[in-house]
Amino acid sequence: FYDIGEGICHQVLPEQGHAWPGAVIVGSDSHTPTHGAFGAFSAGIGRTEAAAVMATGKIWLRVPESVRIVVSGKLPERVSAKDLILHIIGDLRADGANYCSVEFAGETIREMSIAGRMVLTNMAAEMGAKNGVVEPDEKTRTWLKGRVTHEYEEIFADPDASYKRVIEYDVSNLVPQVAKPHTVDNVVPVTEAAGTVINQALVGTCTNGRLEDLAAAAEILRGKHIASSVRLLVLPASREILLQAIEQGYVRDLVTAGATLLNPGCGPCLGAHEGCMAPAEATISTANRNFKGRMGSKEAFIYLASPATVAASALAGVITDPREV
């Protein structure tokens, strides 16, 4: 049990040692695949099925086919894991990996932080995946040290594993990406959305509410102030992250720049509270979905982007390429 204010389940679970390599995790939320970043099999299920799992400790699952996504190259400045996954979803489309186990591999993934890997597995659901997974390595073990106190068995792909598809991406020339309304796979380079007027900007959620995300936004906004026409909301994914952001000065930078700090949780991402959209309003968000009505009015417009792009856009009052700030 985690009380109010602890944060979003997909962040709190690994923080509290409930996700580890080789674990089988199911939850009644579509972004449960997040925990695949730690080498777990983690998938979303329905509420009735979740109740059955709690009652019996068992579940029947059809073994998914595997899709391997191999990523090479170094991410350019102010281009992040969020831009990568938006680019992949835009390429493969919303049904590009239906009921598949999506493996993220390659030198770029190995160099990526745990927070970045969590962005990829979190949004695997947006291409129809049953789960997303990254093979565990020393970064995984270091992150979990002191959190997971029992032994676990790391799982890796077999050398002769059979894949439905193997897809390769080179991110060396990747640019910031934006998913336009009203589908996550409606992805364009930020230059094609630049100049779009926004009313609200959101940095946070279970996708991009981690410390490095708040740091990226703070780096852009430090010593500046957001446009008077924009509401900037900052939503840490957990209390632990909020406290770290306070200690490192990111909260001061963001609030001084005009941001409103929200309690750790889901909040406006699913249109619950603290930032619901009014008709005809436009928001740019680091969340994972931009469907009609997702953040309030069905007549509102949601654009998805990285923390850097969201921060740059809040500064200008229009969607802005963070490389130009």
Coordinates of N, CA and C in Angstrom, one line a residue, residues 155-300:
I155 N 17.2 -12.6 -17.3 CA 16.8 -13.3 -18.5 C 17.3 -12.5 -19.8
F156 N 17.8 -13.3 -20.7 CA 18.4 -12.7 -21.9 C 17.8 -13.4 -23.2
A157 N 17.8 -12.7 -24.3 CA 17.4 -13.4 -25.5 C 18.3 -14.5 -25.9
D158 N 17.8 -15.6 -26.4 CA 18.6 -16.7 -26.8 C 19.4 -16.3 -28.1
P159 N 20.6 -16.8 -28.2 CA 21.4 -16.4 -29.4 C 20.8 -16.7 -30.7
D160 N 20.0 -17.8 -30.7 CA 19.3 -18.2 -31.9 C 17.8 -17.8 -31.9
A161 N 17.5 -16.8 -31.2 CA 16.0 -16.4 -31.0 C 15.5 -16.1 -32.4
S162 N 14.2 -16.4 -32.6 CA 13.5 -16.1 -33.8 C 12.6 -14.9 -33.6
Y163 N 12.7 -13.9 -34.5 CA 11.9 -12.7 -34.4 C 10.9 -12.5 -35.5
K164 N 9.8 -12.0 -35.2 CA 8.8 -11.6 -36.2 C 9.4 -10.5 -37.2
R165 N 10.1 -9.6 -36.5 CA 10.8 -8.5 -37.3 C 12.0 -8.0 -36.5
V166 N 13.0 -7.7 -37.2 CA 14.2 -7.0 -36.6 C 14.3 -5.6 -37.4
I167 N 14.2 -4.6 -36.6 CA 14.2 -3.2 -37.2 C 15.3 -2.4 -36.6
E168 N 16.0 -1.7 -37.5 CA 17.2 -1.0 -37.1 C 17.0 0.5 -37.3
Y169 N 17.5 1.3 -36.3 CA 17.4 2.8 -36.3 C 18.8 3.3 -36.0
D170 N 19.2 4.4 -36.7 CA 20.4 5.1 -36.4 C 20.0 6.5 -36.0
V171 N 20.3 6.9 -34.7 CA 19.7 8.1 -34.2 C 20.7 9.3 -34.3
S172 N 21.8 9.1 -35.0 CA 22.8 10.1 -35.2 C 22.2 11.5 -35.7
N173 N 21.3 11.4 -36.5 CA 20.7 12.6 -37.1 C 19.2 12.8 -36.7
L174 N 18.8 12.1 -35.7 CA 17.4 12.3 -35.2 C 17.2 13.7 -34.7
V175 N 16.0 14.3 -35.0 CA 15.7 15.6 -34.5 C 14.5 15.5 -33.5
P176 N 14.3 16.5 -32.7 CA 13.1 16.5 -31.8 C 11.8 16.2 -32.5
Q177 N 11.0 15.4 -31.9 CA 9.7 14.9 -32.5 C 8.5 15.4 -31.8
V178 N 7.4 15.5 -32.5 CA 6.1 15.9 -31.9 C 5.0 15.0 -32.4
A179 N 4.2 14.5 -31.5 CA 3.0 13.7 -31.9 C 1.8 14.7 -31.9
K180 N 1.2 14.9 -33.1 CA 0.1 15.9 -33.2 C -1.2 15.2 -32.9
P181 N -2.2 16.0 -32.5 CA -3.5 15.4 -32.2 C -4.0 14.6 -33.5
H182 N -4.8 13.6 -33.3 CA -5.3 13.1 -32.0 C -4.8 11.6 -31.8
T183 N -3.7 11.3 -32.4 CA -3.2 9.9 -32.2 C -1.7 10.0 -32.0
V184 N -1.2 9.0 -31.2 CA 0.2 9.0 -30.8 C 1.2 8.8 -32.0
D185 N 0.6 8.1 -33.1 CA 1.5 7.8 -34.2 C 1.4 8.9 -35.3
N186 N 0.8 10.0 -35.0 CA 0.8 11.2 -35.9 C 2.0 12.1 -35.6
V187 N 3.2 11.5 -35.9 CA 4.4 12.1 -35.5 C 5.1 12.9 -36.6
V188 N 5.6 14.0 -36.3 CA 6.3 14.9 -37.3 C 7.6 15.4 -36.6
P189 N 8.6 15.8 -37.3 CA 9.7 16.6 -36.7 C 9.2 17.9 -36.1
V190 N 9.8 18.4 -35.1 CA 9.3 19.6 -34.4 C 9.2 20.7 -35.3
T191 N 10.0 20.8 -36.3 CA 10.0 21.9 -37.3 C 8.6 22.0 -38.0
E192 N 7.9 20.9 -38.2 CA 6.6 20.9 -38.9 C 5.5 21.3 -38.0
A193 N 5.7 21.3 -36.7 CA 4.7 21.8 -35.7 C 5.0 23.1 -35.1
A194 N 6.2 23.6 -35.4 CA 6.7 24.8 -34.8 C 5.8 26.0 -35.1
G195 N 5.6 26.8 -34.1 CA 4.7 28.0 -34.2 C 3.3 27.8 -33.8
T196 N 2.9 26.5 -33.5 CA 1.5 26.2 -33.0 C 1.4 26.8 -31.7
V197 N 0.3 27.6 -31.5 CA 0.1 28.3 -30.2 C -0.4 27.3 -29.2
I198 N 0.2 27.4 -28.0 CA -0.2 26.5 -26.9 C -0.8 27.3 -25.7
N199 N -1.6 26.7 -24.9 CA -2.2 27.4 -23.7 C -1.6 26.7 -22.4
Q200 N -1.1 25.5 -22.6 CA -0.6 24.8 -21.4 C 0.5 23.9 -21.8
A201 N 1.4 23.7 -20.9 CA 2.6 22.8 -21.1 C 2.7 21.9 -19.8
L202 N 3.0 20.6 -20.0 CA 3.1 19.7 -18.9 C 4.4 18.9 -19.0
V203 N 5.2 19.0 -18.0 CA 6.4 18.2 -17.8 C 6.2 17.2 -16.7
G204 N 6.2 15.9 -17.0 CA 6.0 14.9 -15.9 C 5.3 13.6 -16.4
T205 N 4.6 13.0 -15.6 CA 3.8 11.8 -15.8 C 4.7 10.5 -15.7
C206 N 4.1 9.4 -15.9 CA 4.9 8.1 -15.7 C 5.9 7.9 -16.9
T207 N 5.7 8.7 -17.9 CA 6.6 8.7 -19.1 C 7.9 9.5 -18.9
N208 N 7.7 10.8 -18.5 CA 8.8 11.7 -18.4 C 8.7 12.6 -17.1
G209 N 8.5 11.9 -16.0 CA 8.5 12.6 -14.7 C 9.6 12.3 -13.8
R210 N 10.7 11.8 -14.4 CA 11.9 11.4 -13.6 C 12.9 12.6 -13.5
L211 N 13.9 12.4 -12.7 CA 14.8 13.5 -12.4 C 15.5 14.1 -13.6
E212 N 15.9 13.2 -14.5 CA 16.6 13.8 -15.7 C 15.7 14.6 -16.6
D213 N 14.4 14.3 -16.5 CA 13.4 15.0 -17.3 C 13.2 16.4 -16.7
L214 N 13.1 16.5 -15.4 CA 12.9 17.8 -14.7 C 14.2 18.6 -14.9
A215 N 15.3 17.9 -14.9 CA 16.6 18.6 -15.1 C 16.7 19.2 -16.5
A216 N 16.2 18.5 -17.5 CA 16.2 18.9 -18.9 C 15.4 20.2 -19.1
A217 N 14.2 20.2 -18.4 CA 13.3 21.4 -18.5 C 13.9 22.5 -17.7
A218 N 14.5 22.3 -16.5 CA 15.1 23.3 -15.7 C 16.3 24.0 -16.4
E219 N 17.0 23.2 -17.2 CA 18.2 23.7 -17.9 C 17.8 24.7 -18.9
I220 N 16.7 24.5 -19.5 CA 16.2 25.4 -20.6 C 15.6 26.7 -19.9
L221 N 14.9 26.5 -18.8 CA 14.1 27.6 -18.2 C 14.9 28.4 -17.2
R222 N 16.0 27.9 -16.8 CA 16.8 28.6 -15.7 C 17.1 30.0 -16.0
G223 N 16.7 30.9 -15.1 CA 16.9 32.4 -15.3 C 16.0 33.0 -16.3
K224 N 15.0 32.3 -16.8 CA 14.0 32.9 -17.7 C 12.6 32.8 -17.2
H225 N 11.6 33.2 -17.9 CA 10.2 33.1 -17.5 C 9.4 32.6 -18.7
I226 N 8.4 31.8 -18.3 CA 7.5 31.3 -19.4 C 6.6 32.4 -19.9
A227 N 6.1 32.2 -21.1 CA 5.2 33.1 -21.7 C 4.0 33.4 -20.8
S228 N 3.5 34.6 -20.8 CA 2.3 34.9 -19.9 C 1.1 34.2 -20.3
S229 N 1.0 33.7 -21.6 CA -0.2 33.1 -22.1 C -0.2 31.6 -21.8
V230 N 0.8 31.1 -21.1 CA 1.0 29.6 -20.9 C 0.9 29.2 -19.5
R231 N 0.3 28.1 -19.2 CA 0.3 27.5 -17.8 C 1.3 26.4 -18.0
L232 N 2.4 26.4 -17.2 CA 3.4 25.3 -17.2 C 3.2 24.5 -15.9
L233 N 2.9 23.2 -16.1 CA 2.7 22.3 -14.9 C 3.8 21.3 -14.8
V234 N 4.3 21.1 -13.7 CA 5.4 20.2 -13.4 C 4.9 19.1 -12.5
L235 N 5.0 17.8 -13.0 CA 4.4 16.7 -12.3 C 5.4 15.6 -12.1
P236 N 6.1 15.6 -10.9 CA 7.1 14.5 -10.7 C 6.4 13.2 -10.6
A237 N 7.1 12.2 -11.0 CA 6.5 10.8 -11.0 C 6.4 10.2 -9.6
S238 N 7.2 10.7 -8.7 CA 7.2 10.2 -7.3 C 7.7 11.2 -6.3
R239 N 7.4 10.9 -5.1 CA 7.9 11.7 -4.0 C 9.4 11.7 -3.9
E240 N 10.0 10.5 -4.2 CA 11.5 10.4 -4.2 C 12.1 11.4 -5.2
I241 N 11.5 11.4 -6.4 CA 12.0 12.3 -7.4 C 11.8 13.7 -7.1
L242 N 10.7 14.1 -6.5 CA 10.4 15.4 -6.1 C 11.4 15.9 -5.1
L243 N 11.7 15.1 -4.1 CA 12.7 15.5 -3.1 C 14.1 15.6 -3.7
Q244 N 14.5 14.8 -4.7 CA 15.8 14.9 -5.3 C 15.8 16.2 -6.2
A245 N 14.7 16.5 -6.8 CA 14.6 17.7 -7.6 C 14.7 19.0 -6.8
I246 N 14.2 18.9 -5.6 CA 14.3 20.0 -4.6 C 15.7 20.2 -4.2
E247 N 16.4 19.1 -3.8 CA 17.7 19.1 -3.3 C 18.7 19.6 -4.4
Q248 N 18.4 19.3 -5.7 CA 19.4 19.7 -6.7 C 19.0 21.0 -7.4
G249 N 18.0 21.7 -6.9 CA 17.7 23.0 -7.3 C 16.8 23.1 -8.5
Y250 N 16.3 22.0 -9.1 CA 15.5 22.0 -10.3 C 14.1 22.6 -10.0
V251 N 13.6 22.3 -8.8 CA 12.3 22.8 -8.5 C 12.3 24.4 -8.4
R252 N 13.3 24.9 -7.8 CA 13.5 26.3 -7.7 C 13.6 26.9 -9.1
D253 N 14.4 26.3 -9.9 CA 14.5 26.9 -11.3 C 13.2 26.9 -12.0
L254 N 12.4 25.8 -11.9 CA 11.2 25.7 -12.6 C 10.1 26.6 -12.1
V255 N 10.0 26.7 -10.7 CA 9.0 27.5 -10.1 C 9.3 29.0 -10.3
T256 N 10.5 29.3 -10.2 CA 11.0 30.7 -10.5 C 10.6 31.1 -11.9
A257 N 10.7 30.2 -12.8 CA 10.4 30.5 -14.2 C 8.9 30.5 -14.5
G258 N 8.1 30.3 -13.5 CA 6.6 30.4 -13.6 C 5.8 29.1 -13.6
A259 N 6.5 28.0 -13.3 CA 5.8 26.7 -13.3 C 5.0 26.6 -12.1
T260 N 4.0 25.7 -12.2 CA 3.2 25.3 -11.1 C 3.5 23.9 -10.7
L261 N 4.0 23.6 -9.5 CA 4.4 22.3 -9.1 C 3.2 21.5 -8.6
L262 N 3.0 20.3 -9.1 CA 1.9 19.5 -8.7 C 2.4 18.4 -7.8
N263 N 1.5 17.8 -7.0 CA 1.8 16.6 -6.2 C 2.1 15.5 -7.1
P264 N 3.1 14.6 -6.8 CA 3.4 13.4 -7.6 C 2.1 12.6 -7.8
G265 N 1.9 12.2 -9.0 CA 0.7 11.4 -9.3 C 0.4 11.6 -10.8
C266 N -0.8 11.1 -11.2 CA -1.2 11.1 -12.6 C -1.9 12.4 -13.0
G267 N -2.7 12.9 -12.1 CA -3.3 14.3 -12.4 C -3.8 14.5 -13.7
P268 N -3.3 15.6 -14.4 CA -3.9 16.0 -15.7 C -3.7 15.0 -16.9
C269 N -2.8 14.1 -16.7 CA -2.4 13.2 -17.8 C -3.7 12.5 -18.3
L270 N -4.5 12.0 -17.4 CA -5.7 11.3 -17.8 C -7.0 12.1 -17.6
G271 N -6.8 13.4 -17.5 CA -8.0 14.3 -17.3 C -8.7 14.2 -16.0
A272 N -7.9 13.9 -14.9 CA -8.5 13.7 -13.6 C -8.7 15.0 -12.9
H273 N -7.6 15.8 -12.8 CA -7.6 17.1 -12.1 C -6.3 17.8 -12.3
E274 N -6.2 19.0 -11.8 CA -5.0 19.8 -11.9 C -4.4 20.0 -13.3
G275 N -5.2 20.6 -14.1 CA -4.8 20.9 -15.5 C -5.6 20.4 -16.6
C276 N -6.9 20.1 -16.3 CA -7.8 19.6 -17.4 C -8.0 20.7 -18.4
M277 N -8.1 20.3 -19.7 CA -8.1 21.2 -20.8 C -9.6 21.7 -21.0
A278 N -9.7 23.0 -21.4 CA -11.0 23.5 -21.8 C -11.1 23.4 -23.3
P279 N -12.3 23.5 -23.9 CA -12.5 23.5 -25.3 C -11.6 24.4 -26.1
A280 N -11.1 24.0 -27.2 CA -10.3 24.7 -28.1 C -8.9 25.1 -27.5
E281 N -8.6 24.6 -26.3 CA -7.2 24.8 -25.8 C -6.2 23.8 -26.4
A282 N -5.0 24.2 -26.4 CA -3.9 23.3 -26.9 C -2.9 23.2 -25.8
T283 N -2.4 21.9 -25.6 CA -1.4 21.7 -24.6 C -0.3 20.9 -25.3
I284 N 1.0 21.1 -24.8 CA 2.1 20.2 -25.2 C 2.5 19.5 -24.0
S285 N 2.7 18.2 -24.0 CA 2.8 17.4 -22.9 C 3.9 16.3 -23.1
T286 N 4.5 15.9 -22.0 CA 5.5 14.8 -22.1 C 4.8 13.5 -21.8
A287 N 3.5 13.5 -21.7 CA 2.7 12.2 -21.4 C 2.8 11.3 -22.6
N288 N 2.0 10.2 -22.5 CA 2.1 9.1 -23.5 C 0.9 9.0 -24.5
R289 N -0.1 9.8 -24.2 CA -1.3 9.7 -25.1 C -1.9 11.1 -25.4
N290 N -2.5 11.3 -26.5 CA -3.0 12.5 -27.0 C -4.4 12.4 -27.6
F291 N -5.1 11.3 -27.2 CA -6.5 11.1 -27.7 C -7.4 12.2 -27.4
K292 N -8.5 12.3 -28.1 CA -9.5 13.3 -27.8 C -10.1 13.0 -26.4
G293 N -10.2 14.1 -25.6 CA -10.7 13.9 -24.3 C -9.8 13.4 -23.3
R294 N -8.6 13.1 -23.6 CA -7.6 12.5 -22.7 C -7.3 13.4 -21.5
M295 N -7.2 14.7 -21.8 CA -6.9 15.6 -20.7 C -8.0 16.6 -20.4
G296 N -9.2 16.2 -20.7 CA -10.3 17.1 -20.4 C -11.3 17.1 -21.6
S297 N -11.5 18.3 -22.1 CA -12.5 18.5 -23.2 C -12.1 17.7 -24.4
K298 N -13.1 17.1 -25.1 CA -12.9 16.5 -26.4 C -12.6 17.4 -27.5
E299 N -12.8 18.7 -27.2 CA -12.5 19.7 -28.2 C -11.1 20.4 -28.0
A300 N -10.3 19.8 -27.1 CA -9.0 20.3 -26.9 C -8.0 19.6 -27.7

